[in-house]
Amino acid sequence: MSKKGTSTFILQRASAVLLAPLSIWFLFEIVSALTADYATARAWVAAPWNALLLGAFFIIGALHMRIGLAEIIVDYVHSWAKDVFLFINWLAALGLIAAAAWSIYTLSFAG
Amino acid sequence: MADGAASKRPLSPHLQIWRFTVTLAASITHRGTGVVLYGGLLLMALWVIGLALNPALFATVSAIIHSPLGFILIAGFVWSLSFHLMNGLRHLYWDSGRGFALKTATMTAWLVYIAATLATALVIWAGYGGSA
Ligand code: HEM
């Protein structure tokens, strides 16, 4: 864990608490959304509640997965490569948030 | 370790006395499913980027989704999320200081494996229009 261990610990738990109901919603919707054709899938994401919940799932999921994988990296990697992996882990989470927010915004308002 | 003699110390016997417990399996599976979900979210991002910005990318992702590989990826993602969600709630219950008794922990670990598998079957069956 990082030196900011306590706040990281709390953010990991808080994100888990928020992800629990979001995941239940996600499990109900996701298979039919993923297997839908182009037009149906676009309409599904653009529906306001879906856009909001999917956006929240991506963003809170990105924060949670970043902390979780950082913990795993720190457990197993003890060389200089540790910092490289931690940096890539940050980039992946930021990229996920940016890609999801931009895409969902486009589908909701500019699509 | 500096004096060389230290390396003759007996090794920890943990490899010889290790045995299967469902609570240990659940804790390893929690970590494994966390990593699977990490990859799954990144793949989901490709799907939504394609949907919003790049129809050619969407067509590629969609072709994979509708292949046998896609079915395995979706089923694996759904099982991982079901397991990680339920076992995560188990973790949060521990964080509240409860549920540590060995009997309780063993029972809830089995419960999580069984419930996650049932939930996955239901989600896949309903998601494919009750025809999968
Ligand atoms: C959005 C998808 C999710 C991803 C990508 C994800 C990823 C991860 C990862 C990589 C870890 C670290 C595992 C480890 O250190 O062994 C973790 C831990 C954890 N996750 Fe998730 N997770 C997700 C959803 C959830 C949900 C829905 C819950 C609901 C309760 C949850 C609860 C937890 C908890 C409590 C931990 C800490 C476990 C511990 O202390 O060892 N996660 N997650």
PDB file of N, CA and C in Angstrom, chain A residues 9 13 16-17 19-20 23-24 26-27 30-38 41-42 44-45 54 57-58 61-62 64-66 69 71-72 75-76 88-89 92-93 96 99-100 102-104 106-107, chain B residues 30-32 34-35 37-45 47-55 58-59 61-62 65-66 74 77-79 81-82 84-85 88-89 91-92 95 119 123-124 126-128:
ATOM      1  N   PHE A   9      -7.299   2.854   1.746  1.00  0.00           N
ATOM      2  CA  PHE A   9      -8.125   1.782   2.303  1.00  0.00           C
ATOM      3  C   PHE A   9      -9.589   2.202   2.314  1.00  0.00           C
ATOM      4  N   ARG A  13     -12.884   0.730   0.111  1.00  0.00           N
ATOM      5  CA  ARG A  13     -14.153   0.254   0.709  1.00  0.00           C
ATOM      6  C   ARG A  13     -15.339   1.066   0.225  1.00  0.00           C
ATOM      7  N   ALA A  16     -16.227   0.100  -3.188  1.00  0.00           N
ATOM      8  CA  ALA A  16     -16.864  -1.220  -3.187  1.00  0.00           C
ATOM      9  C   ALA A  16     -18.344  -1.101  -2.811  1.00  0.00           C
ATOM     10  N   VAL A  17     -18.632  -0.266  -1.798  1.00  0.00           N
ATOM     11  CA  VAL A  17     -20.024  -0.087  -1.360  1.00  0.00           C
ATOM     12  C   VAL A  17     -20.876   0.494  -2.487  1.00  0.00           C
ATOM     13  N   LEU A  19     -20.130   0.293  -5.728  1.00  0.00           N
ATOM     14  CA  LEU A  19     -20.143  -0.630  -6.868  1.00  0.00           C
ATOM     15  C   LEU A  19     -21.126  -1.774  -6.675  1.00  0.00           C
ATOM     16  N   ALA A  20     -21.447  -2.102  -5.436  1.00  0.00           N
ATOM     17  CA  ALA A  20     -22.327  -3.257  -5.198  1.00  0.00           C
ATOM     18  C   ALA A  20     -23.692  -3.086  -5.882  1.00  0.00           C
ATOM     19  N   SER A  23     -23.336  -2.890  -9.683  1.00  0.00           N
ATOM     20  CA  SER A  23     -23.030  -4.172 -10.317  1.00  0.00           C
ATOM     21  C   SER A  23     -24.283  -5.017 -10.492  1.00  0.00           C
ATOM     22  N   ILE A  24     -25.196  -4.926  -9.534  1.00  0.00           N
ATOM     23  CA  ILE A  24     -26.442  -5.694  -9.661  1.00  0.00           C
ATOM     24  C   ILE A  24     -27.222  -5.189 -10.881  1.00  0.00           C
ATOM     25  N   PHE A  26     -25.926  -3.666 -13.445  1.00  0.00           N
ATOM     26  CA  PHE A  26     -25.097  -4.023 -14.595  1.00  0.00           C
ATOM     27  C   PHE A  26     -25.345  -5.480 -15.018  1.00  0.00           C
ATOM     28  N   LEU A  27     -25.414  -6.373 -14.054  1.00  0.00           N
ATOM     29  CA  LEU A  27     -25.614  -7.790 -14.367  1.00  0.00           C
ATOM     30  C   LEU A  27     -26.971  -8.030 -15.024  1.00  0.00           C
ATOM     31  N   ILE A  30     -26.385  -6.181 -18.867  1.00  0.00           N
ATOM     32  CA  ILE A  30     -25.226  -6.130 -19.742  1.00  0.00           C
ATOM     33  C   ILE A  30     -25.248  -7.132 -20.883  1.00  0.00           C
ATOM     34  N   VAL A  31     -25.760  -8.343 -20.645  1.00  0.00           N
ATOM     35  CA  VAL A  31     -25.679  -9.342 -21.714  1.00  0.00           C
ATOM     36  C   VAL A  31     -26.528  -8.922 -22.905  1.00  0.00           C
ATOM     37  N   SER A  32     -27.756  -8.435 -22.646  1.00  0.00           N
ATOM     38  CA  SER A  32     -28.588  -8.040 -23.782  1.00  0.00           C
ATOM     39  C   SER A  32     -28.027  -6.793 -24.456  1.00  0.00           C
ATOM     40  N   ALA A  33     -27.410  -5.882 -23.676  1.00  0.00           N
ATOM     41  CA  ALA A  33     -26.808  -4.689 -24.288  1.00  0.00           C
ATOM     42  C   ALA A  33     -25.636  -5.078 -25.191  1.00  0.00           C
ATOM     43  N   LEU A  34     -24.749  -5.955 -24.676  1.00  0.00           N
ATOM     44  CA  LEU A  34     -23.558  -6.320 -25.438  1.00  0.00           C
ATOM     45  C   LEU A  34     -23.886  -7.095 -26.700  1.00  0.00           C
ATOM     46  N   THR A  35     -24.980  -7.864 -26.671  1.00  0.00           N
ATOM     47  CA  THR A  35     -25.300  -8.692 -27.835  1.00  0.00           C
ATOM     48  C   THR A  35     -26.249  -7.972 -28.795  1.00  0.00           C
ATOM     49  N   ALA A  36     -26.640  -6.733 -28.464  1.00  0.00           N
ATOM     50  CA  ALA A  36     -27.566  -5.990 -29.329  1.00  0.00           C
ATOM     51  C   ALA A  36     -26.857  -5.486 -30.590  1.00  0.00           C
ATOM     52  N   ASP A  37     -27.655  -5.144 -31.621  1.00  0.00           N
ATOM     53  CA  ASP A  37     -27.060  -4.563 -32.824  1.00  0.00           C
ATOM     54  C   ASP A  37     -26.716  -3.091 -32.564  1.00  0.00           C
ATOM     55  N   TYR A  38     -26.034  -2.492 -33.556  1.00  0.00           N
ATOM     56  CA  TYR A  38     -25.497  -1.133 -33.428  1.00  0.00           C
ATOM     57  C   TYR A  38     -26.555  -0.121 -32.968  1.00  0.00           C
ATOM     58  N   ALA A  41     -27.990  -0.840 -29.429  1.00  0.00           N
ATOM     59  CA  ALA A  41     -26.997  -0.588 -28.386  1.00  0.00           C
ATOM     60  C   ALA A  41     -26.802   0.916 -28.174  1.00  0.00           C
ATOM     61  N   ARG A  42     -26.774   1.682 -29.257  1.00  0.00           N
ATOM     62  CA  ARG A  42     -26.638   3.142 -29.124  1.00  0.00           C
ATOM     63  C   ARG A  42     -27.814   3.728 -28.348  1.00  0.00           C
ATOM     64  N   TRP A  44     -29.651   2.175 -26.224  1.00  0.00           N
ATOM     65  CA  TRP A  44     -29.588   1.720 -24.835  1.00  0.00           C
ATOM     66  C   TRP A  44     -28.669   2.630 -24.018  1.00  0.00           C
ATOM     67  N   VAL A  45     -27.454   2.901 -24.521  1.00  0.00           N
ATOM     68  CA  VAL A  45     -26.521   3.754 -23.771  1.00  0.00           C
ATOM     69  C   VAL A  45     -27.071   5.177 -23.644  1.00  0.00           C
ATOM     70  N   LEU A  54     -24.208   3.598 -16.210  1.00  0.00           N
ATOM     71  CA  LEU A  54     -23.030   3.030 -16.876  1.00  0.00           C
ATOM     72  C   LEU A  54     -21.814   3.921 -16.642  1.00  0.00           C
ATOM     73  N   PHE A  57     -20.660   3.366 -13.141  1.00  0.00           N
ATOM     74  CA  PHE A  57     -20.004   2.058 -13.027  1.00  0.00           C
ATOM     75  C   PHE A  57     -18.569   2.121 -13.550  1.00  0.00           C
ATOM     76  N   PHE A  58     -18.379   2.770 -14.709  1.00  0.00           N
ATOM     77  CA  PHE A  58     -17.040   2.889 -15.284  1.00  0.00           C
ATOM     78  C   PHE A  58     -16.120   3.723 -14.388  1.00  0.00           C
ATOM     79  N   GLY A  61     -15.664   2.153 -10.921  1.00  0.00           N
ATOM     80  CA  GLY A  61     -14.915   0.923 -11.193  1.00  0.00           C
ATOM     81  C   GLY A  61     -13.452   1.202 -11.484  1.00  0.00           C
ATOM     82  N   ALA A  62     -13.182   2.277 -12.228  1.00  0.00           N
ATOM     83  CA  ALA A  62     -11.794   2.619 -12.566  1.00  0.00           C
ATOM     84  C   ALA A  62     -10.999   2.978 -11.311  1.00  0.00           C
ATOM     85  N   HIS A  64     -11.645   2.010  -8.221  1.00  0.00           N
ATOM     86  CA  HIS A  64     -11.543   0.799  -7.406  1.00  0.00           C
ATOM     87  C   HIS A  64     -10.503  -0.173  -7.984  1.00  0.00           C
ATOM     88  N   MET A  65     -10.529  -0.363  -9.298  1.00  0.00           N
ATOM     89  CA  MET A  65      -9.607  -1.334  -9.900  1.00  0.00           C
ATOM     90  C   MET A  65      -8.164  -0.829  -9.834  1.00  0.00           C
ATOM     91  N   ARG A  66      -7.971   0.495  -9.897  1.00  0.00           N
ATOM     92  CA  ARG A  66      -6.627   1.067  -9.804  1.00  0.00           C
ATOM     93  C   ARG A  66      -6.028   0.774  -8.432  1.00  0.00           C
ATOM     94  N   LEU A  69      -5.367  -3.138  -8.103  1.00  0.00           N
ATOM     95  CA  LEU A  69      -4.209  -3.671  -8.833  1.00  0.00           C
ATOM     96  C   LEU A  69      -2.909  -3.101  -8.277  1.00  0.00           C
ATOM     97  N   GLU A  71      -2.288  -2.607  -5.212  1.00  0.00           N
ATOM     98  CA  GLU A  71      -1.984  -3.454  -4.061  1.00  0.00           C
ATOM     99  C   GLU A  71      -1.338  -4.772  -4.507  1.00  0.00           C
ATOM    100  N   ILE A  72      -1.867  -5.332  -5.606  1.00  0.00           N
ATOM    101  CA  ILE A  72      -1.313  -6.582  -6.124  1.00  0.00           C
ATOM    102  C   ILE A  72       0.111  -6.354  -6.648  1.00  0.00           C
ATOM    103  N   ASP A  75       2.537  -6.138  -3.912  1.00  0.00           N
ATOM    104  CA  ASP A  75       2.760  -7.452  -3.302  1.00  0.00           C
ATOM    105  C   ASP A  75       3.788  -8.282  -4.057  1.00  0.00           C
ATOM    106  N   TYR A  76       3.796  -8.191  -5.387  1.00  0.00           N
ATOM    107  CA  TYR A  76       4.586  -9.141  -6.172  1.00  0.00           C
ATOM    108  C   TYR A  76       5.818  -8.552  -6.834  1.00  0.00           C
ATOM    109  N   ILE A  88       1.666   2.574 -15.375  1.00  0.00           N
ATOM    110  CA  ILE A  88       0.767   2.055 -16.416  1.00  0.00           C
ATOM    111  C   ILE A  88      -0.637   1.848 -15.832  1.00  0.00           C
ATOM    112  N   ASN A  89      -0.673   1.387 -14.580  1.00  0.00           N
ATOM    113  CA  ASN A  89      -1.947   1.173 -13.888  1.00  0.00           C
ATOM    114  C   ASN A  89      -2.729   2.484 -13.777  1.00  0.00           C
ATOM    115  N   ALA A  92      -4.029   3.414 -17.266  1.00  0.00           N
ATOM    116  CA  ALA A  92      -5.172   2.587 -17.673  1.00  0.00           C
ATOM    117  C   ALA A  92      -6.456   3.112 -17.034  1.00  0.00           C
ATOM    118  N   ALA A  93      -6.372   3.463 -15.739  1.00  0.00           N
ATOM    119  CA  ALA A  93      -7.568   3.953 -15.043  1.00  0.00           C
ATOM    120  C   ALA A  93      -8.013   5.307 -15.595  1.00  0.00           C
ATOM    121  N   LEU A  96      -9.465   4.817 -19.026  1.00  0.00           N
ATOM    122  CA  LEU A  96     -10.803   4.224 -18.946  1.00  0.00           C
ATOM    123  C   LEU A  96     -11.847   5.283 -18.633  1.00  0.00           C
ATOM    124  N   ALA A  99     -12.212   7.658 -21.720  1.00  0.00           N
ATOM    125  CA  ALA A  99     -12.877   7.013 -22.855  1.00  0.00           C
ATOM    126  C   ALA A  99     -14.362   6.813 -22.574  1.00  0.00           C
ATOM    127  N   ALA A 100     -14.671   6.356 -21.351  1.00  0.00           N
ATOM    128  CA  ALA A 100     -16.070   6.091 -21.022  1.00  0.00           C
ATOM    129  C   ALA A 100     -16.863   7.391 -20.970  1.00  0.00           C
ATOM    130  N   TRP A 102     -16.230  10.318 -22.378  1.00  0.00           N
ATOM    131  CA  TRP A 102     -16.339  10.928 -23.697  1.00  0.00           C
ATOM    132  C   TRP A 102     -17.360  10.189 -24.560  1.00  0.00           C
ATOM    133  N   SER A 103     -17.278   8.855 -24.554  1.00  0.00           N
ATOM    134  CA  SER A 103     -18.190   8.059 -25.375  1.00  0.00           C
ATOM    135  C   SER A 103     -19.638   8.236 -24.929  1.00  0.00           C
ATOM    136  N   ILE A 104     -19.865   8.149 -23.614  1.00  0.00           N
ATOM    137  CA  ILE A 104     -21.236   8.232 -23.123  1.00  0.00           C
ATOM    138  C   ILE A 104     -21.784   9.638 -23.352  1.00  0.00           C
ATOM    139  N   THR A 106     -20.930  11.639 -25.827  1.00  0.00           N
ATOM    140  CA  THR A 106     -21.222  11.724 -27.259  1.00  0.00           C
ATOM    141  C   THR A 106     -22.543  11.043 -27.600  1.00  0.00           C
ATOM    142  N   LEU A 107     -22.739   9.840 -27.023  1.00  0.00           N
ATOM    143  CA  LEU A 107     -23.964   9.100 -27.328  1.00  0.00           C
ATOM    144  C   LEU A 107     -25.199   9.805 -26.773  1.00  0.00           C
TER     145      LEU A 107
ATOM    146  N   HIS B  30     -10.862 -14.218  -5.217  1.00  0.00           N
ATOM    147  CA  HIS B  30     -11.221 -12.800  -5.167  1.00  0.00           C
ATOM    148  C   HIS B  30     -10.182 -11.963  -5.910  1.00  0.00           C
ATOM    149  N   ARG B  31      -8.919 -12.302  -5.676  1.00  0.00           N
ATOM    150  CA  ARG B  31      -7.840 -11.589  -6.359  1.00  0.00           C
ATOM    151  C   ARG B  31      -7.877 -11.860  -7.861  1.00  0.00           C
ATOM    152  N   GLY B  32      -8.061 -13.119  -8.232  1.00  0.00           N
ATOM    153  CA  GLY B  32      -8.117 -13.480  -9.654  1.00  0.00           C
ATOM    154  C   GLY B  32      -9.270 -12.798 -10.374  1.00  0.00           C
ATOM    155  N   GLY B  34     -10.721 -10.064  -9.493  1.00  0.00           N
ATOM    156  CA  GLY B  34     -10.428  -8.630  -9.556  1.00  0.00           C
ATOM    157  C   GLY B  34      -9.616  -8.297 -10.798  1.00  0.00           C
ATOM    158  N   VAL B  35      -8.635  -9.155 -11.104  1.00  0.00           N
ATOM    159  CA  VAL B  35      -7.798  -8.921 -12.294  1.00  0.00           C
ATOM    160  C   VAL B  35      -8.612  -9.160 -13.570  1.00  0.00           C
ATOM    161  N   LEU B  37     -11.802  -8.703 -13.936  1.00  0.00           N
ATOM    162  CA  LEU B  37     -12.721  -7.577 -14.094  1.00  0.00           C
ATOM    163  C   LEU B  37     -11.994  -6.337 -14.611  1.00  0.00           C
ATOM    164  N   TYR B  38     -10.756  -6.184 -14.177  1.00  0.00           N
ATOM    165  CA  TYR B  38      -9.920  -5.087 -14.686  1.00  0.00           C
ATOM    166  C   TYR B  38      -9.831  -5.188 -16.213  1.00  0.00           C
ATOM    167  N   GLY B  39      -9.460  -6.363 -16.700  1.00  0.00           N
ATOM    168  CA  GLY B  39      -9.398  -6.571 -18.151  1.00  0.00           C
ATOM    169  C   GLY B  39     -10.763  -6.417 -18.804  1.00  0.00           C
ATOM    170  N   GLY B  40     -11.795  -6.900 -18.122  1.00  0.00           N
ATOM    171  CA  GLY B  40     -13.149  -6.824 -18.662  1.00  0.00           C
ATOM    172  C   GLY B  40     -13.623  -5.391 -18.845  1.00  0.00           C
ATOM    173  N   LEU B  41     -13.315  -4.531 -17.858  1.00  0.00           N
ATOM    174  CA  LEU B  41     -13.715  -3.129 -17.980  1.00  0.00           C
ATOM    175  C   LEU B  41     -13.003  -2.473 -19.154  1.00  0.00           C
ATOM    176  N   LEU B  42     -11.730  -2.814 -19.358  1.00  0.00           N
ATOM    177  CA  LEU B  42     -11.003  -2.232 -20.495  1.00  0.00           C
ATOM    178  C   LEU B  42     -11.621  -2.691 -21.822  1.00  0.00           C
ATOM    179  N   LEU B  43     -12.017  -3.968 -21.895  1.00  0.00           N
ATOM    180  CA  LEU B  43     -12.668  -4.447 -23.127  1.00  0.00           C
ATOM    181  C   LEU B  43     -14.028  -3.781 -23.320  1.00  0.00           C
ATOM    182  N   MET B  44     -14.762  -3.593 -22.202  1.00  0.00           N
ATOM    183  CA  MET B  44     -16.045  -2.883 -22.265  1.00  0.00           C
ATOM    184  C   MET B  44     -15.851  -1.469 -22.809  1.00  0.00           C
ATOM    185  N   ALA B  45     -14.725  -0.844 -22.461  1.00  0.00           N
ATOM    186  CA  ALA B  45     -14.448   0.508 -22.945  1.00  0.00           C
ATOM    187  C   ALA B  45     -14.309   0.499 -24.466  1.00  0.00           C
ATOM    188  N   TRP B  47     -15.816  -1.467 -26.480  1.00  0.00           N
ATOM    189  CA  TRP B  47     -17.190  -1.593 -27.000  1.00  0.00           C
ATOM    190  C   TRP B  47     -17.873  -0.228 -27.027  1.00  0.00           C
ATOM    191  N   VAL B  48     -17.778   0.535 -25.930  1.00  0.00           N
ATOM    192  CA  VAL B  48     -18.516   1.799 -25.855  1.00  0.00           C
ATOM    193  C   VAL B  48     -17.850   2.877 -26.722  1.00  0.00           C
ATOM    194  N   ILE B  49     -16.508   2.823 -26.859  1.00  0.00           N
ATOM    195  CA  ILE B  49     -15.828   3.762 -27.767  1.00  0.00           C
ATOM    196  C   ILE B  49     -16.267   3.497 -29.203  1.00  0.00           C
ATOM    197  N   GLY B  50     -16.294   2.224 -29.585  1.00  0.00           N
ATOM    198  CA  GLY B  50     -16.731   1.873 -30.924  1.00  0.00           C
ATOM    199  C   GLY B  50     -18.154   2.331 -31.180  1.00  0.00           C
ATOM    200  N   LEU B  51     -18.987   2.121 -30.175  1.00  0.00           N
ATOM    201  CA  LEU B  51     -20.399   2.493 -30.290  1.00  0.00           C
ATOM    202  C   LEU B  51     -20.555   3.991 -30.529  1.00  0.00           C
ATOM    203  N   ALA B  52     -19.756   4.789 -29.816  1.00  0.00           N
ATOM    204  CA  ALA B  52     -19.933   6.246 -29.884  1.00  0.00           C
ATOM    205  C   ALA B  52     -19.182   6.862 -31.058  1.00  0.00           C
ATOM    206  N   LEU B  53     -18.003   6.351 -31.351  1.00  0.00           N
ATOM    207  CA  LEU B  53     -17.091   7.110 -32.197  1.00  0.00           C
ATOM    208  C   LEU B  53     -16.588   6.379 -33.427  1.00  0.00           C
ATOM    209  N   ASN B  54     -16.700   5.052 -33.459  1.00  0.00           N
ATOM    210  CA  ASN B  54     -16.009   4.329 -34.521  1.00  0.00           C
ATOM    211  C   ASN B  54     -16.759   3.043 -34.893  1.00  0.00           C
ATOM    212  N   PRO B  55     -17.703   3.135 -35.849  1.00  0.00           N
ATOM    213  CA  PRO B  55     -18.512   1.973 -36.233  1.00  0.00           C
ATOM    214  C   PRO B  55     -17.676   0.774 -36.673  1.00  0.00           C
ATOM    215  N   PHE B  58     -16.657  -0.950 -33.622  1.00  0.00           N
ATOM    216  CA  PHE B  58     -17.826  -1.641 -33.060  1.00  0.00           C
ATOM    217  C   PHE B  58     -18.091  -2.947 -33.796  1.00  0.00           C
ATOM    218  N   ALA B  59     -17.968  -2.918 -35.128  1.00  0.00           N
ATOM    219  CA  ALA B  59     -18.220  -4.129 -35.926  1.00  0.00           C
ATOM    220  C   ALA B  59     -17.247  -5.240 -35.545  1.00  0.00           C
ATOM    221  N   VAL B  61     -15.583  -5.552 -32.588  1.00  0.00           N
ATOM    222  CA  VAL B  61     -15.898  -6.004 -31.232  1.00  0.00           C
ATOM    223  C   VAL B  61     -17.157  -6.867 -31.257  1.00  0.00           C
ATOM    224  N   SER B  62     -18.141  -6.440 -32.037  1.00  0.00           N
ATOM    225  CA  SER B  62     -19.407  -7.160 -32.101  1.00  0.00           C
ATOM    226  C   SER B  62     -19.226  -8.559 -32.691  1.00  0.00           C
ATOM    227  N   ILE B  65     -17.926 -10.643 -29.973  1.00  0.00           N
ATOM    228  CA  ILE B  65     -18.981 -10.909 -28.984  1.00  0.00           C
ATOM    229  C   ILE B  65     -19.882 -12.053 -29.452  1.00  0.00           C
ATOM    230  N   HIS B  66     -20.165 -12.104 -30.758  1.00  0.00           N
ATOM    231  CA  HIS B  66     -21.082 -13.119 -31.276  1.00  0.00           C
ATOM    232  C   HIS B  66     -20.385 -14.418 -31.661  1.00  0.00           C
ATOM    233  N   ILE B  74     -17.908 -13.332 -22.112  1.00  0.00           N
ATOM    234  CA  ILE B  74     -19.051 -12.765 -21.391  1.00  0.00           C
ATOM    235  C   ILE B  74     -19.386 -13.617 -20.164  1.00  0.00           C
ATOM    236  N   PHE B  77     -16.772 -13.051 -17.548  1.00  0.00           N
ATOM    237  CA  PHE B  77     -16.913 -11.722 -16.949  1.00  0.00           C
ATOM    238  C   PHE B  77     -18.087 -11.715 -15.963  1.00  0.00           C
ATOM    239  N   VAL B  78     -19.200 -12.315 -16.372  1.00  0.00           N
ATOM    240  CA  VAL B  78     -20.386 -12.341 -15.505  1.00  0.00           C
ATOM    241  C   VAL B  78     -20.114 -13.159 -14.242  1.00  0.00           C
ATOM    242  N   TRP B  79     -19.449 -14.311 -14.389  1.00  0.00           N
ATOM    243  CA  TRP B  79     -19.154 -15.112 -13.202  1.00  0.00           C
ATOM    244  C   TRP B  79     -18.189 -14.358 -12.286  1.00  0.00           C
ATOM    245  N   LEU B  81     -17.758 -11.119 -11.990  1.00  0.00           N
ATOM    246  CA  LEU B  81     -18.425 -10.011 -11.303  1.00  0.00           C
ATOM    247  C   LEU B  81     -19.348 -10.536 -10.212  1.00  0.00           C
ATOM    248  N   SER B  82     -20.086 -11.613 -10.506  1.00  0.00           N
ATOM    249  CA  SER B  82     -20.971 -12.186  -9.488  1.00  0.00           C
ATOM    250  C   SER B  82     -20.173 -12.634  -8.266  1.00  0.00           C
ATOM    251  N   HIS B  84     -17.014 -11.776  -7.344  1.00  0.00           N
ATOM    252  CA  HIS B  84     -16.285 -10.679  -6.698  1.00  0.00           C
ATOM    253  C   HIS B  84     -17.244  -9.788  -5.910  1.00  0.00           C
ATOM    254  N   LEU B  85     -18.436  -9.571  -6.468  1.00  0.00           N
ATOM    255  CA  LEU B  85     -19.460  -8.789  -5.776  1.00  0.00           C
ATOM    256  C   LEU B  85     -19.865  -9.462  -4.467  1.00  0.00           C
ATOM    257  N   GLY B  88     -16.986  -9.737  -2.150  1.00  0.00           N
ATOM    258  CA  GLY B  88     -16.688  -8.380  -1.685  1.00  0.00           C
ATOM    259  C   GLY B  88     -17.587  -7.993  -0.518  1.00  0.00           C
ATOM    260  N   LEU B  89     -18.874  -8.380  -0.612  1.00  0.00           N
ATOM    261  CA  LEU B  89     -19.781  -8.114   0.505  1.00  0.00           C
ATOM    262  C   LEU B  89     -19.329  -8.875   1.749  1.00  0.00           C
ATOM    263  N   HIS B  91     -16.204  -9.509   2.421  1.00  0.00           N
ATOM    264  CA  HIS B  91     -15.097  -8.693   2.924  1.00  0.00           C
ATOM    265  C   HIS B  91     -15.601  -7.515   3.745  1.00  0.00           C
ATOM    266  N   LEU B  92     -16.630  -6.840   3.207  1.00  0.00           N
ATOM    267  CA  LEU B  92     -17.144  -5.655   3.912  1.00  0.00           C
ATOM    268  C   LEU B  92     -17.759  -6.058   5.252  1.00  0.00           C
ATOM    269  N   ASP B  95     -14.979  -6.374   7.561  1.00  0.00           N
ATOM    270  CA  ASP B  95     -14.477  -5.057   7.956  1.00  0.00           C
ATOM    271  C   ASP B  95     -15.315  -4.478   9.080  1.00  0.00           C
ATOM    272  N   ALA B 119     -26.213 -17.395 -10.110  1.00  0.00           N
ATOM    273  CA  ALA B 119     -26.497 -16.066 -10.651  1.00  0.00           C
ATOM    274  C   ALA B 119     -26.005 -15.972 -12.093  1.00  0.00           C
ATOM    275  N   VAL B 123     -28.205 -15.047 -15.319  1.00  0.00           N
ATOM    276  CA  VAL B 123     -27.900 -13.852 -16.118  1.00  0.00           C
ATOM    277  C   VAL B 123     -27.665 -14.232 -17.582  1.00  0.00           C
ATOM    278  N   ILE B 124     -26.940 -15.317 -17.809  1.00  0.00           N
ATOM    279  CA  ILE B 124     -26.649 -15.748 -19.178  1.00  0.00           C
ATOM    280  C   ILE B 124     -27.934 -16.231 -19.860  1.00  0.00           C
ATOM    281  N   ALA B 126     -31.118 -15.471 -19.128  1.00  0.00           N
ATOM    282  CA  ALA B 126     -32.033 -14.356 -19.393  1.00  0.00           C
ATOM    283  C   ALA B 126     -31.448 -13.411 -20.438  1.00  0.00           C
ATOM    284  N   GLY B 127     -30.138 -13.173 -20.374  1.00  0.00           N
ATOM    285  CA  GLY B 127     -29.501 -12.219 -21.267  1.00  0.00           C
ATOM    286  C   GLY B 127     -29.548 -12.648 -22.725  1.00  0.00           C
ATOM    287  N   TYR B 128     -29.477 -13.968 -22.960  1.00  0.00           N
ATOM    288  CA  TYR B 128     -29.566 -14.456 -24.330  1.00  0.00           C
ATOM    289  C   TYR B 128     -31.015 -14.787 -24.685  1.00  0.00           C
TER     290      TYR B 128
END
